[in-house]
Coordinates of C-alpha atoms in Angstrom, one line a residue:
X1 CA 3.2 -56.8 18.0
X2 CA 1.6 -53.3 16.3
X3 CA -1.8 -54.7 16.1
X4 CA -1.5 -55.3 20.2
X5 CA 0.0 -51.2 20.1
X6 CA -2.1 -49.9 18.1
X7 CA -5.3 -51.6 20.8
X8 CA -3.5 -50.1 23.3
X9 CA -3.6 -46.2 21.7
X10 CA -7.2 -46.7 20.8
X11 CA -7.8 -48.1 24.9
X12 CA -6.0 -45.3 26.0
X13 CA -8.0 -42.8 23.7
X14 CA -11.3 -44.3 24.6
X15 CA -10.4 -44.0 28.3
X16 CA -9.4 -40.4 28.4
X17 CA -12.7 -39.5 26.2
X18 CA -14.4 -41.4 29.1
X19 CA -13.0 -39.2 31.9
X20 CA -13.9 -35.8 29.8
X21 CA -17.8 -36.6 29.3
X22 CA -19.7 -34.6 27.3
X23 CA -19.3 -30.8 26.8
X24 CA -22.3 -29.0 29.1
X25 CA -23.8 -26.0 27.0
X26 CA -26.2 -23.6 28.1
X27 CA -29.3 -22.6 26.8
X28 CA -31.6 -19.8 27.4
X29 CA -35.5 -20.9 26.4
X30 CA -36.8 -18.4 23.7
X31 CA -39.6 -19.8 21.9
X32 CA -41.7 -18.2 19.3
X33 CA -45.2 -18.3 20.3
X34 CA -46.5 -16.1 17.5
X35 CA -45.5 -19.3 15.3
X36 CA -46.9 -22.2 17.3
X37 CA -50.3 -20.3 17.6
X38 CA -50.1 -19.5 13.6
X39 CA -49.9 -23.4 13.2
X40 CA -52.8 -23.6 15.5
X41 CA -55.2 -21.9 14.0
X42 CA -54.3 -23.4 10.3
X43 CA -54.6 -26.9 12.0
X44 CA -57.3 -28.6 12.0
X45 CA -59.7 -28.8 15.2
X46 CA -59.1 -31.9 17.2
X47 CA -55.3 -31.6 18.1
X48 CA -53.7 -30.8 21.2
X49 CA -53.0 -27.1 20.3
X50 CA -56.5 -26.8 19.9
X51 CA -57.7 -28.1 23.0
X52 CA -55.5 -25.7 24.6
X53 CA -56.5 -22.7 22.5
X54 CA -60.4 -23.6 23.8
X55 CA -59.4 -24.1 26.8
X56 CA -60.4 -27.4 27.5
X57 CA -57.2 -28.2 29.5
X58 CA -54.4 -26.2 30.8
X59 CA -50.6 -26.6 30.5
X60 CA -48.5 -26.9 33.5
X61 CA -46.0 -24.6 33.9
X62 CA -47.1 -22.3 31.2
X63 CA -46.8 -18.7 33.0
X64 CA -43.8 -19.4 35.0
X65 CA -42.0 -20.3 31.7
X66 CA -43.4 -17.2 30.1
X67 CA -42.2 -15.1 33.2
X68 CA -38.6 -16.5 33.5
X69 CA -38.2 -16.2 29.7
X70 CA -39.5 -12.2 30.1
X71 CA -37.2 -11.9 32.8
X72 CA -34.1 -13.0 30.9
X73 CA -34.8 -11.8 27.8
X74 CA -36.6 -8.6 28.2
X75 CA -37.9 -6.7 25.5
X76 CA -37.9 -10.0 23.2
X77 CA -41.8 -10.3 23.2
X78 CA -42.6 -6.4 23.0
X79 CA -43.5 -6.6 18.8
X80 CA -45.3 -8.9 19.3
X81 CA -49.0 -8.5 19.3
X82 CA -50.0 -11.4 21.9
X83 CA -48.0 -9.6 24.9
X84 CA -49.6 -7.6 26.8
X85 CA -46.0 -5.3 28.6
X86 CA -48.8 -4.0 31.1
X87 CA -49.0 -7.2 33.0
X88 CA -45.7 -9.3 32.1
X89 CA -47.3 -11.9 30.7
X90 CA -48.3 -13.4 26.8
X91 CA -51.8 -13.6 26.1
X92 CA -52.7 -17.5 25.5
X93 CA -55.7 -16.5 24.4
X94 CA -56.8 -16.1 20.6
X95 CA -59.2 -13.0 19.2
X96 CA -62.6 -13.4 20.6
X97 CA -63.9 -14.0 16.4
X98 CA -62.5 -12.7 13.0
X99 CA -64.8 -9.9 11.5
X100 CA -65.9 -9.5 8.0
X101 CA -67.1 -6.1 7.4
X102 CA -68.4 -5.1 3.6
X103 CA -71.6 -3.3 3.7
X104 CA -72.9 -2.5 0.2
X105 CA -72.8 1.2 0.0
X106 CA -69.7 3.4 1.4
X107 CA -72.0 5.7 3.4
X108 CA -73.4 2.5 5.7
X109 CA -70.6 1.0 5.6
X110 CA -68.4 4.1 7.3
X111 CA -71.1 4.5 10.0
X112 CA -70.7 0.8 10.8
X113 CA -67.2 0.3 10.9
X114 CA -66.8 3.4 13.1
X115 CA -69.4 2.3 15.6
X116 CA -67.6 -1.4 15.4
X117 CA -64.3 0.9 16.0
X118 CA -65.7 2.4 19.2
X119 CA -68.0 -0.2 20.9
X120 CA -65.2 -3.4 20.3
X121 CA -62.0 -3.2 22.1
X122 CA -59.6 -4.3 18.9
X123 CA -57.9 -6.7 21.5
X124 CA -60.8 -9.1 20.9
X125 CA -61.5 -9.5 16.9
X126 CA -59.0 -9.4 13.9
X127 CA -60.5 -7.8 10.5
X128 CA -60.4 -9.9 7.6
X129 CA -61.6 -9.5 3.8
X130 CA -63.5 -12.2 3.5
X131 CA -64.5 -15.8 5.6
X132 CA -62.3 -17.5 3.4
X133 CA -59.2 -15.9 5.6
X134 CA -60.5 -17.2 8.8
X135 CA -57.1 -19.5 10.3
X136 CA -60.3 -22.9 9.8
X137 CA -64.0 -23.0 9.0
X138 CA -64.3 -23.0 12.5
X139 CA -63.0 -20.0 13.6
X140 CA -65.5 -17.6 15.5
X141 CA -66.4 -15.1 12.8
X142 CA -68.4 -12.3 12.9
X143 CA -70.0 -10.6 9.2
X144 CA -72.0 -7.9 8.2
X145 CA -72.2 -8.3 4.7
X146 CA -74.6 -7.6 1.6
X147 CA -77.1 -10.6 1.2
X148 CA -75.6 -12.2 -1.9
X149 CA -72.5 -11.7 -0.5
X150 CA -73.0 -13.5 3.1
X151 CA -71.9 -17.4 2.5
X152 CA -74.8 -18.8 3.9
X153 CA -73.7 -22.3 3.9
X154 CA -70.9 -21.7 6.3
X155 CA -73.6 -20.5 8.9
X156 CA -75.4 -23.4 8.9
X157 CA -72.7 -25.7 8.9
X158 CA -71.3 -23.5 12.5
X159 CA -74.2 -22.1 14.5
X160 CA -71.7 -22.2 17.5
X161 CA -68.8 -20.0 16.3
X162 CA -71.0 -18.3 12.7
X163 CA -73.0 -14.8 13.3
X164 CA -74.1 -12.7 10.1
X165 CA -76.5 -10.0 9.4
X166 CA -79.4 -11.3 7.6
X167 CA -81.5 -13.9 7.5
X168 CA -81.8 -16.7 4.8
X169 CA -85.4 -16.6 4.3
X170 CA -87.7 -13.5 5.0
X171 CA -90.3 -13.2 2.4
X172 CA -93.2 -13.3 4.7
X173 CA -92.0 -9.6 5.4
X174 CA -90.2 -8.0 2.8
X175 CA -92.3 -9.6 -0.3
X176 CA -95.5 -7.3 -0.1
X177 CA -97.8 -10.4 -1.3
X178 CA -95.8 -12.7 1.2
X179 CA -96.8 -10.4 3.9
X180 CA -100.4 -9.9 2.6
X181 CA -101.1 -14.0 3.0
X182 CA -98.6 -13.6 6.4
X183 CA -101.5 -11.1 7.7
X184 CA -104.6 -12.6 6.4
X185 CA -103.6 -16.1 8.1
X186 CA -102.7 -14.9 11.1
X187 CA -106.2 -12.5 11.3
X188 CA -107.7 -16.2 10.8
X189 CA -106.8 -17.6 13.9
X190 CA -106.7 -14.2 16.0
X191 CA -109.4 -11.8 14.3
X192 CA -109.4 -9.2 17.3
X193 CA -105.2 -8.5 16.8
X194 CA -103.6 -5.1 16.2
X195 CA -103.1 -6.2 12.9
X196 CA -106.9 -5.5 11.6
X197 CA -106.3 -2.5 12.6
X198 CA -103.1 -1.5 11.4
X199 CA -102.6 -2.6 8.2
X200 CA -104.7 -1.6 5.7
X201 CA -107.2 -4.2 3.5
X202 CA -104.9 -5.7 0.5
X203 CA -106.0 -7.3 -2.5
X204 CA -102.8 -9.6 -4.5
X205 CA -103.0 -10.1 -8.0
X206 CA -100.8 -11.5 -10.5
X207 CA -100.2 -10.3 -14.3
X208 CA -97.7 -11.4 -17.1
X209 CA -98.9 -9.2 -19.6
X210 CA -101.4 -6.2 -20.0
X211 CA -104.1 -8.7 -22.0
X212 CA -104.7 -10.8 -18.9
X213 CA -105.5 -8.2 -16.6
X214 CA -109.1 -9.2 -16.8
X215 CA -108.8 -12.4 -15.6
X216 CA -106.4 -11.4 -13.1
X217 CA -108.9 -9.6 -11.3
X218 CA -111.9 -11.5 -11.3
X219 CA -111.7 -13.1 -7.7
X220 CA -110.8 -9.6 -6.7
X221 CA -113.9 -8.5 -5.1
X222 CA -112.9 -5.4 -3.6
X223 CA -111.8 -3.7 -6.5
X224 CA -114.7 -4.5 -8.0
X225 CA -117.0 -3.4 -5.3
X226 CA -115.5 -0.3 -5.6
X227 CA -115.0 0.3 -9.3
X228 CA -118.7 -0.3 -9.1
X229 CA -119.5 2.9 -6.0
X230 CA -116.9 5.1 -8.4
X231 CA -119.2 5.0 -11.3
X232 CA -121.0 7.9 -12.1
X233 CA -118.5 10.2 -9.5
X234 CA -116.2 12.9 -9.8
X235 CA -112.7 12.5 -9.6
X236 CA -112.4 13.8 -6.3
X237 CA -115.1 12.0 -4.4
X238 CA -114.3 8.7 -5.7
X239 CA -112.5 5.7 -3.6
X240 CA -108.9 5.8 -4.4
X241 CA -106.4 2.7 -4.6
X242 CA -102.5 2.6 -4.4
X243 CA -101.0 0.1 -6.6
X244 CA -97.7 -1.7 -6.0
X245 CA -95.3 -3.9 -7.5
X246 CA -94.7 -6.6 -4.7
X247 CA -91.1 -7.0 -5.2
X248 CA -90.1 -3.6 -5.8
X249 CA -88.7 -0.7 -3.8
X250 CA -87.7 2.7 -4.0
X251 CA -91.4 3.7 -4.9
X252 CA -90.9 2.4 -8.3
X253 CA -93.9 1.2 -9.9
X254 CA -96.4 2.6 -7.5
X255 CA -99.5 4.3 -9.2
X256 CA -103.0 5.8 -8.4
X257 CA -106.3 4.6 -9.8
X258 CA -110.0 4.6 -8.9
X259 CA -111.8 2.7 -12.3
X260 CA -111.0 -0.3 -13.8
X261 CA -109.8 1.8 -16.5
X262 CA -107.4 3.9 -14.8
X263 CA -105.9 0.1 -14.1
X264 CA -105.8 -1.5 -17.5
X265 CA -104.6 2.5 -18.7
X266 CA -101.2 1.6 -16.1
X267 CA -100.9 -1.7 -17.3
X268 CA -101.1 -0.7 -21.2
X269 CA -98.6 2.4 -20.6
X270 CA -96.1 0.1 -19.0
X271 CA -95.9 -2.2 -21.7
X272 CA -95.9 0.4 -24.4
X273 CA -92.7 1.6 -22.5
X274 CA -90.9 -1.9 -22.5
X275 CA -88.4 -2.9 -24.8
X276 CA -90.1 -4.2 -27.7
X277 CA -87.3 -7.0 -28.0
X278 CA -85.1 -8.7 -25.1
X279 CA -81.9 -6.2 -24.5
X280 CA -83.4 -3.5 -26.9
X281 CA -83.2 0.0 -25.3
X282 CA -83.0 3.1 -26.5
X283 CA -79.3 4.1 -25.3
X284 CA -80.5 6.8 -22.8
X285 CA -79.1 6.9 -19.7
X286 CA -80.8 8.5 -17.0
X287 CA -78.5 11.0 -15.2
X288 CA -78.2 11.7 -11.4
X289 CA -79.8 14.9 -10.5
X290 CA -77.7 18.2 -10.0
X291 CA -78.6 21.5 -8.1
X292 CA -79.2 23.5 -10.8
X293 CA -80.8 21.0 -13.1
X294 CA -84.8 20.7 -13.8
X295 CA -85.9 17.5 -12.1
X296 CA -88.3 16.3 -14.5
X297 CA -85.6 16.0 -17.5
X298 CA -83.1 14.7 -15.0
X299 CA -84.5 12.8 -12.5
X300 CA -86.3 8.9 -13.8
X301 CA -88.9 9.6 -10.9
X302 CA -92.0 8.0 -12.9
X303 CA -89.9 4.7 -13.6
X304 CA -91.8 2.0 -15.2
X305 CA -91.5 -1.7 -14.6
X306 CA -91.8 -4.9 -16.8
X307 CA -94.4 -6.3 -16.2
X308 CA -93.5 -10.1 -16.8
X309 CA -90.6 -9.4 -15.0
X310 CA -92.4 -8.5 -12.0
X311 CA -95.7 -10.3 -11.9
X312 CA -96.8 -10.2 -8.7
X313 CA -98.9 -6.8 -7.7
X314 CA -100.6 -5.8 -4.5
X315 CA -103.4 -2.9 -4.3
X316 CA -104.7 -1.0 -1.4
X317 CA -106.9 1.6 -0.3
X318 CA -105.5 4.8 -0.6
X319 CA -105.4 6.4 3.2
X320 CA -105.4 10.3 3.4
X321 CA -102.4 11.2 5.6
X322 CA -101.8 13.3 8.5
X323 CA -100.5 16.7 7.4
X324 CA -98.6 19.4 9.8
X325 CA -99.1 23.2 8.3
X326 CA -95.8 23.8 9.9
X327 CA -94.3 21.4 7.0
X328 CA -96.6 23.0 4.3
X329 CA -99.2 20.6 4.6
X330 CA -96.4 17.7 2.9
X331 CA -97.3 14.0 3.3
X332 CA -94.9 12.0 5.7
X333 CA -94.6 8.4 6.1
X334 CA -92.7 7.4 9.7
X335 CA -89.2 5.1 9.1
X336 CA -88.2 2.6 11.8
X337 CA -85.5 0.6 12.2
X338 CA -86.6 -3.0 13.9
X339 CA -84.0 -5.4 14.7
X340 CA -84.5 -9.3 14.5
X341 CA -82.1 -11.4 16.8
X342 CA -82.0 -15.1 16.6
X343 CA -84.9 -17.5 17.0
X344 CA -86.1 -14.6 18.0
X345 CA -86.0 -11.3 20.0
X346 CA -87.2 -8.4 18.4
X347 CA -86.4 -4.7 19.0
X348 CA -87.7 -1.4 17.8
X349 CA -85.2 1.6 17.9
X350 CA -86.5 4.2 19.7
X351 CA -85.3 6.9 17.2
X352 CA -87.4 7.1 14.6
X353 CA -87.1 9.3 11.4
X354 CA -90.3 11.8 9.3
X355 CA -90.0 11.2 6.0
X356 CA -92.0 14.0 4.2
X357 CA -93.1 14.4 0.3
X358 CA -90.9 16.9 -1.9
X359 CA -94.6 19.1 -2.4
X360 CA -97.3 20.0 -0.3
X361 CA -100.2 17.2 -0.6
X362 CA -103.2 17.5 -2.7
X363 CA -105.7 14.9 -2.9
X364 CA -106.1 11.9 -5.6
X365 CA -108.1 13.2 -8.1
X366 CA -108.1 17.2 -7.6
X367 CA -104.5 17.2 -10.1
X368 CA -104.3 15.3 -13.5
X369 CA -100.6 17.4 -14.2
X370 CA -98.2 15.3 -16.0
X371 CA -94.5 14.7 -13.8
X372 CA -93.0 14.4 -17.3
X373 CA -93.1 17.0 -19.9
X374 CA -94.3 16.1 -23.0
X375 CA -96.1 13.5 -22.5
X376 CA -98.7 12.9 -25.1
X377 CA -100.8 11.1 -22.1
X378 CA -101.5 13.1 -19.0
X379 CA -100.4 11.2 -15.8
X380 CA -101.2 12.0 -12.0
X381 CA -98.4 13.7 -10.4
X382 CA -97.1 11.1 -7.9
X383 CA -95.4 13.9 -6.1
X384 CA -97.2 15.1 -3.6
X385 CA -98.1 10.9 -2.3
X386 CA -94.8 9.5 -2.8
X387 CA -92.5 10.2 0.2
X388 CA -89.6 8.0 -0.8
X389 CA -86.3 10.1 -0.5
X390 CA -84.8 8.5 -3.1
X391 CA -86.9 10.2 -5.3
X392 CA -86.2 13.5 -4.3
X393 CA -83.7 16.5 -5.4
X394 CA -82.1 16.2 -2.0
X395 CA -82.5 14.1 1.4
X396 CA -80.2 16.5 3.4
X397 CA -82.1 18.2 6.5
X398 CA -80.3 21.2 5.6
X399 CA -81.1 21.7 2.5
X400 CA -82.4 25.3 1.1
X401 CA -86.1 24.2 1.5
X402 CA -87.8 26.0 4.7
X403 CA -88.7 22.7 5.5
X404 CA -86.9 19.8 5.3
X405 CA -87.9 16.6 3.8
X406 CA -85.9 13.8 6.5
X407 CA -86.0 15.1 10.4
X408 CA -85.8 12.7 13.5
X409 CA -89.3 12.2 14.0
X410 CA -88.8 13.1 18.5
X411 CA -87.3 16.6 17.2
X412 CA -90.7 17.6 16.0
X413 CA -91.7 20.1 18.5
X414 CA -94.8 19.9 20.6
X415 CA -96.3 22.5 18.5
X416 CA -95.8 20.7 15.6
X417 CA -96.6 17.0 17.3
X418 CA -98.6 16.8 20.7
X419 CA -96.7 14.8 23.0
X420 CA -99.7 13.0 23.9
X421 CA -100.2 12.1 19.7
X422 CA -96.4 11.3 19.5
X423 CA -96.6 8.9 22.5
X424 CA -99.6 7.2 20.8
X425 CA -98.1 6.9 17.4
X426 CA -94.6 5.3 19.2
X427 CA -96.6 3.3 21.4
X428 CA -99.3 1.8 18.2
X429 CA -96.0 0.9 16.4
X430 CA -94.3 -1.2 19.1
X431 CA -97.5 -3.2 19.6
X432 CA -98.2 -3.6 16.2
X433 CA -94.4 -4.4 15.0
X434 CA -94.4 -7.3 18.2
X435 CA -97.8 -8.9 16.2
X436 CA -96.3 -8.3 12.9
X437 CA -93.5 -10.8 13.9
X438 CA -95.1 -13.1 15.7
X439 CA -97.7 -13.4 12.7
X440 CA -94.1 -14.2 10.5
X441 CA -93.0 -16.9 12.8
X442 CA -96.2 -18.5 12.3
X443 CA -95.3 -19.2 8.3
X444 CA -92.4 -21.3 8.9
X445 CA -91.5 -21.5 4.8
X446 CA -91.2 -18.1 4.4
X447 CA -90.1 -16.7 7.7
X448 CA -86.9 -18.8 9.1
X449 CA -85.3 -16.7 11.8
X450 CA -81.9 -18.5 12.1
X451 CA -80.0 -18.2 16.5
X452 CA -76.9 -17.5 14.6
X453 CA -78.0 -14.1 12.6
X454 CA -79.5 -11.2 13.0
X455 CA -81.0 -8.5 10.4
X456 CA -82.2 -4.9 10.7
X457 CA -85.8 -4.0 8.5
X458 CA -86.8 -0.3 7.3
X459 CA -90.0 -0.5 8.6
X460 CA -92.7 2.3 7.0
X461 CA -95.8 3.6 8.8
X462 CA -98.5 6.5 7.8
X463 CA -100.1 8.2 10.4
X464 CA -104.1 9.2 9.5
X465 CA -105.6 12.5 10.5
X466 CA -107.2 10.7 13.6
X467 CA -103.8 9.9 14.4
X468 CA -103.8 5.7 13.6
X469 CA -101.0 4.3 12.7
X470 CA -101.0 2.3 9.5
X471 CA -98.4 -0.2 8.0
X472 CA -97.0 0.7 4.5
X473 CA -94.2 -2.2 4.4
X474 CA -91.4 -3.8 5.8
X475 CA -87.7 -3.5 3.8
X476 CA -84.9 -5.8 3.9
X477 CA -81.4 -4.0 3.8
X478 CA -83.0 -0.4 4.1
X479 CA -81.9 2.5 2.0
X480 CA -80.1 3.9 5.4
X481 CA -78.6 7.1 3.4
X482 CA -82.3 8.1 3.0
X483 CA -81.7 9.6 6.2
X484 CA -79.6 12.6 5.1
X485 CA -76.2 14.2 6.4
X486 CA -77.1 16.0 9.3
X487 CA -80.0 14.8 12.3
X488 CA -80.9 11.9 10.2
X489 CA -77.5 10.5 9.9
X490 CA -77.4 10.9 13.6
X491 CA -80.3 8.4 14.2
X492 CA -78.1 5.6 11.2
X493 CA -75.1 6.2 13.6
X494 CA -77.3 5.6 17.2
X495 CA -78.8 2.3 15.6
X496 CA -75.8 0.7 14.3
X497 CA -74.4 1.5 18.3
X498 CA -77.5 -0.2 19.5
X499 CA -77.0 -3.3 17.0
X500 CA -74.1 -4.2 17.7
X501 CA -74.8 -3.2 21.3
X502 CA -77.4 -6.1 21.4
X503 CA -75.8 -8.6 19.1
X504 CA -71.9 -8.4 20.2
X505 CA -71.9 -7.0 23.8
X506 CA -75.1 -8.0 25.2
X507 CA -77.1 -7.0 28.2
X508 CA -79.8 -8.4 30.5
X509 CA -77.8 -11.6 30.5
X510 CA -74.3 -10.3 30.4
X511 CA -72.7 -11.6 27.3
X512 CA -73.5 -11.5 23.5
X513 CA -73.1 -13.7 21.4
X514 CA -69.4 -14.5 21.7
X515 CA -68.6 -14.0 25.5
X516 CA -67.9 -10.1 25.3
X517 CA -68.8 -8.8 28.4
X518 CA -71.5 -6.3 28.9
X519 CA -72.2 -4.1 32.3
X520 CA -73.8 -5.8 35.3
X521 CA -77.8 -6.0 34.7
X522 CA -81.0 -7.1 36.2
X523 CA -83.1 -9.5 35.2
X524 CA -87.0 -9.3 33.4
X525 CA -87.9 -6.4 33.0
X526 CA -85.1 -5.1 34.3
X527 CA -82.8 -6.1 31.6
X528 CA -85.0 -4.5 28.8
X529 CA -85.1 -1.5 30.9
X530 CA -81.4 -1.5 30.4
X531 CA -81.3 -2.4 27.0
X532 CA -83.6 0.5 26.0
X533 CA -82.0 2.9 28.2
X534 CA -78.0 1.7 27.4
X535 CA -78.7 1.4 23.5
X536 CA -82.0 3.0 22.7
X537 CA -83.1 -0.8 21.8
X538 CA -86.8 -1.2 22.8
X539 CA -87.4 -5.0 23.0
X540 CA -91.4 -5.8 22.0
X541 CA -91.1 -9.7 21.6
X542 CA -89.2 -12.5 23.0
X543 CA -90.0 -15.7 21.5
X544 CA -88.3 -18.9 21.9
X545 CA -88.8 -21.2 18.6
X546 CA -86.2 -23.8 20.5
X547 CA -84.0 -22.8 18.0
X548 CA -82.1 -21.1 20.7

C-alpha cells in the first residue's frame, strides 16, 4: 500500500513539472571578436576562420549581427581596435601585412620610419620586432632590415605574402671584380653599348701576399703597357692608375701608382702594417674625430688592408675630374640612389647629391706630402682624389668651410653648372644605369633579382672636364648619413618617400605590392610620367625575367 503512494507522489510531481516546462531566459549576443580573430591568426592556414579572414567566402548574417549587437550594447566595441565608431560597424578585415622595421644605423632608420609614418595609414600594418611575431609564417609581412638580419629563407618559402629590402645575390654589382667580368661580357655580345663608354677600362688581379704580386700581374697587359710608356717620365706627365680593393668601401684601400714599383711599394707597406701574428695588435684605438682636433692624429683616413684577407683587387685609369672654381677647384664624384624592384623595374631618383673632396685637387704626381706625420716613408696625399665623406672632418652642408663638401647636386646654380651640362650629365646616367642592369640580369649566378624584394644601391659617378660621365661603383646598403644634416638629408628623406611610394602604394597600375591603393593613373608612358612626377622615381628599365 505505500509503495502504490509513494508512485502516486512521484506521478503527481512528474505531472506538475510537466505543466511548468522549462524556465525561458534571455540573452543578449556579446561576442568577443578581438579573441576569435587572435585564434585566427595563431591557427594554422586551412581552417574555416581562415577562409573567411582571406575572403574566400562570406558569412551570412555577419553585419546585421554586428549592428543589432552595437545597437544594444553601445559603447561595448569602442576599445577595441577593429571598430571603426565612424561607420557602426567592426572591421572583419585583418592589417593589410605586419612590418619589420630595423635599419642598421639610427639616422636611416629615423628617416624611414617617419616616411613609413606619413605615407601608410597605421589602419593597414601592425609593427612588430621581428618575423618571428608574425600571428603564422604566412602572414603578409613587410621588412626593411640589415642584410644579415633579413631571414631570407622565409621569403623564398612565401613570395605571395614576403617583401624585404635586399636582394639575396647581387655581386655582379656591388663586388668591383664581379662587375668588371658583368661589363666585359656584356660588351662581348653588344660592343657599341653605353657601357664602353661609361665605365672606365679595368684590369682584376688577385694577391694573397706581397711576394706574388709578380705573377699576379703577368696576364695584365695594360699595366704593363703602361708601366712601359711611364719609363723615363716625370711624375707628372706619367699615366696614372687608381687601385682598389674589390670588396671594400669607404675608400679604404684605394691608392695611386704609375710604375710597377709604386705597386709592389703598396703592397709591401701594407703588409709591413699587418699584424705580424693572428689577433696581434698594438692596442691603439683610433678615435672619432672632434672639432678642434688635428685630423691626421685623429682621423685613420690612410687605413690599410690585409691583404689575404682581401685578395681580390681591381685597377683603373685614373680620370682627371671636372672641377668648379666656385668650389675651390675640389674633386666631386655624383651619388645616386637607384632602386631595384622585383624581377625587375629599375628607378633612378631624380635627386641626386655632389659629393666634393675635403681640399682643392692637384694632380697625381705634382704632391709626394705624407697624410700622416711622421712617416719614415713619404706617401701621396689621397686628399685632394678621395671624395668619400666618411673620410672627412664633417659631412654637414653647413659646416664653417665657404664651401661645402655634400650639396644636392640640382641646387648648383647655373653659374656654377650649365643647365644644358647638368641635363647631359642626368640624362648619360639614366641611360647608362638602365645598361648597367640589364648587363647584371644577363649573369644569372651573381645577379638574382627576387619579385618579392626590393634594394636601394649608392650608385657613384665622376664627371670629366668634357663633361662624360664615368662609373666609379655601385654600393649595396649605401652610407645614406654621407649626405649631411641639412640639403642632403632632405634628398635621404625624398627617396625613402619615393621607395616606399613604388614598393607599398604603387602607381601606373594602381596597387603595390600588397593591395594599398594608389591614385588613379594612366597607362605606358603615362604611368612613369606619374611615378616620376608623384615620387621623384625616374623608371629607366622594365624587364620581365618571368619571375613576376
Amino acid at each position: 500500500m505505500e509503495i502504490r503512494e509513494q508512485e502516486g507522489e512521484n506521478e503527481g510531481e512528474e505531472s506538475v513539472e510537466k505543466k511548468r516546462g522549462h524556465k525561458h531566459r534571455h540573452f543578449t549576443w556579446t561576442p568577443k571578436f578581438s579573441d576569435v580573430y587572435q585564434s585566427v591568426e595563431t591557427s594554422e592556414p586551412g581552417n574555416d576562420g581562415w577562409a573567411v579572414k582571406e575572403g574566400l567566402v562570406r558569412t551570412w548574417g555577419e553585419q546585421p549581427a554586428a549592428k543589432r549587437t552595437i545597437a544594444l550594447n553601445p559603447g561595448l566595441y569602442e576599445a577595441d581596435p577593429l571598430f571603426d565608431s565612424s561607420s557602426s560597424q567592426l572591421n572583419m578585415k585583418p592589417p593589410k601585412f605586419y612590418a619589420v622595421i630595423d635599419y642598421e644605423d639610427s639616422y636611416t632608420h629615423a628617416i624611414i620610419r617617419a616616411a613609413f609614418s606619413s605615407m601608410v595609414s597605421p589602419e593597414v600594418y601592425i609593427l612588430i620586432p621581428t618575423i618571428d611575431d608574425l600571428p603564422s609564417p604566412s602572414s603578409p609581412s613587410f621588412q626593411i632590415r640589415s642584410y644579415e638580419s633579413i631571414p631570407f629563407q622565409h621569403l623564398h618559402d612565401h613570395p605571395r605574402t614576403a617583401l624585404a629590402n635586399s636582394y639575396v645575390i647581387r655581386k655582379a654589382l656591388i663586388r668591383k671584380h664581379y662587375l668588371a667580368h658583368t661589363v666585359r661580357s656584356y660588351l662581348v655580345k653588344y660592343s657599341d653599348s653605353e657601357l664602353r663608354n661609361h665605365v672606365p677600362v679595368t684590369v682584376d688581379f688577385e694577391v694573397d701576399y706581397a711576394e706574388f704580386l709578380d705573377e699576379a700581374l703577368v696576364e695584365a697587359y695594360e699595366l704593363g703597357e703602361s708601366f712601359m710608356r711611364n719609363e723615363g717620365k716625370d711624375a707628372s706627365d706619367r699615366e696614372w692608375w687608381i687601385l682598389k680593393p674589390s670588396m671594400t668601401n669607404r675608400g679604404i684601400g684605394i691608392r695611386l701608382f704609375s710604375t710597377e714599383q709604386e705597386l709592389h711599394d703598396i703592397f709591401d707597406q701594407w703588409e709591413m702594417d699587418q699584424p705580424k701574428s693572428e689577433g696581434e695588435d698594438d692596442g691603439e684605438e683610433v678615435q672619432s674625430a672632434t672639432p678642434d682636433a688635428e685630423p691626421s692624429k685623429t682621423r685613420n683616413f690612410d687605413s690599410g688592408i690585409i691583404t689575404s684577407q682581401v685578395r681580390h683587387f681591381i685597377a683603373q685609369p685614373y680620370i682627371p675630374p671636372l672641377l668648379l672654381p666656385e668650389y675651390q677647384k675640389r674633386k666631386f664624384h655624383i651619388r645616386t640612389y637607384v632602386l631595384s624592384v622585383g624581377a625587375v623595374r629599375v628607378y633612378v631618383y631624380t635627386q641626386m647629391l655632389a659629393l666634393f673632396a675635403e681640399v682643392p685637387y692637384c694632380a697625381p704626381g705634382t704632391s709626394v706630402e705624407s697624410w700622416v706625420n711622421g712617416d719614415t716613408k713619404a706617401a701621396m696625399d689621397m686628399r685632394p682624389h678621395l671624395t668619400n665623406t666618411c673620410l672627412q672632418a664633417t659631412t654637414s652642408s653647413s659646416s664653417s668651410s665657404t664651401t661645402p663638401t655634400v650639396q644636392p647636386l640640382h641646387s648648383l646654380t647655373s653659374s656654377v653648372l650649365p643647365p644644358p651640362l647638368l641635363s647631359s650629365i642626368t640624362t648619360q646616367i639614366y641611360t647608362t644605369t638602365s645598361t648597367l642592369f640589364r648587363a647584371a640580369v644577363a649573369q644569372p649566378t651573381n645577379f638574382q633579382p627576387l619579385p618579392n624584394a626590393f634594394e636601394v644601391f649608392g650608385v657613384d659617378w665622376l664627371v670629366d672636364p668634357e663633361g662624360k660621365v664615368h662609373l666609379l661603383e655601385v654600393n649595396a646598403f649605401p652610407d645614406f648619413k654621407q649626405s649631411g644634416e641639412e640639403e642632403g638629408r632632405s634628398v635621404v628623406e625624398g627617396l625613402w618617400r619615393g621607395v616606399l611610394g613604388v614598393v607599398l602604394i604603387g602607381l601606373g597600375q594602381g596597387k603595390g605590392f600588397f593591395g594599398l591603393l594608389g591614385h588613379e593613373s594612366g597607362e605606358g608612358k603615362e604611368a612613369k610620367d606619374d611615378v616620376e612626377r608623384k615620387w621623384g622615381m625616374k623608371e629607366v628599365l622594365d624587364l620581365d625575367m618571368g619571375r613576376r
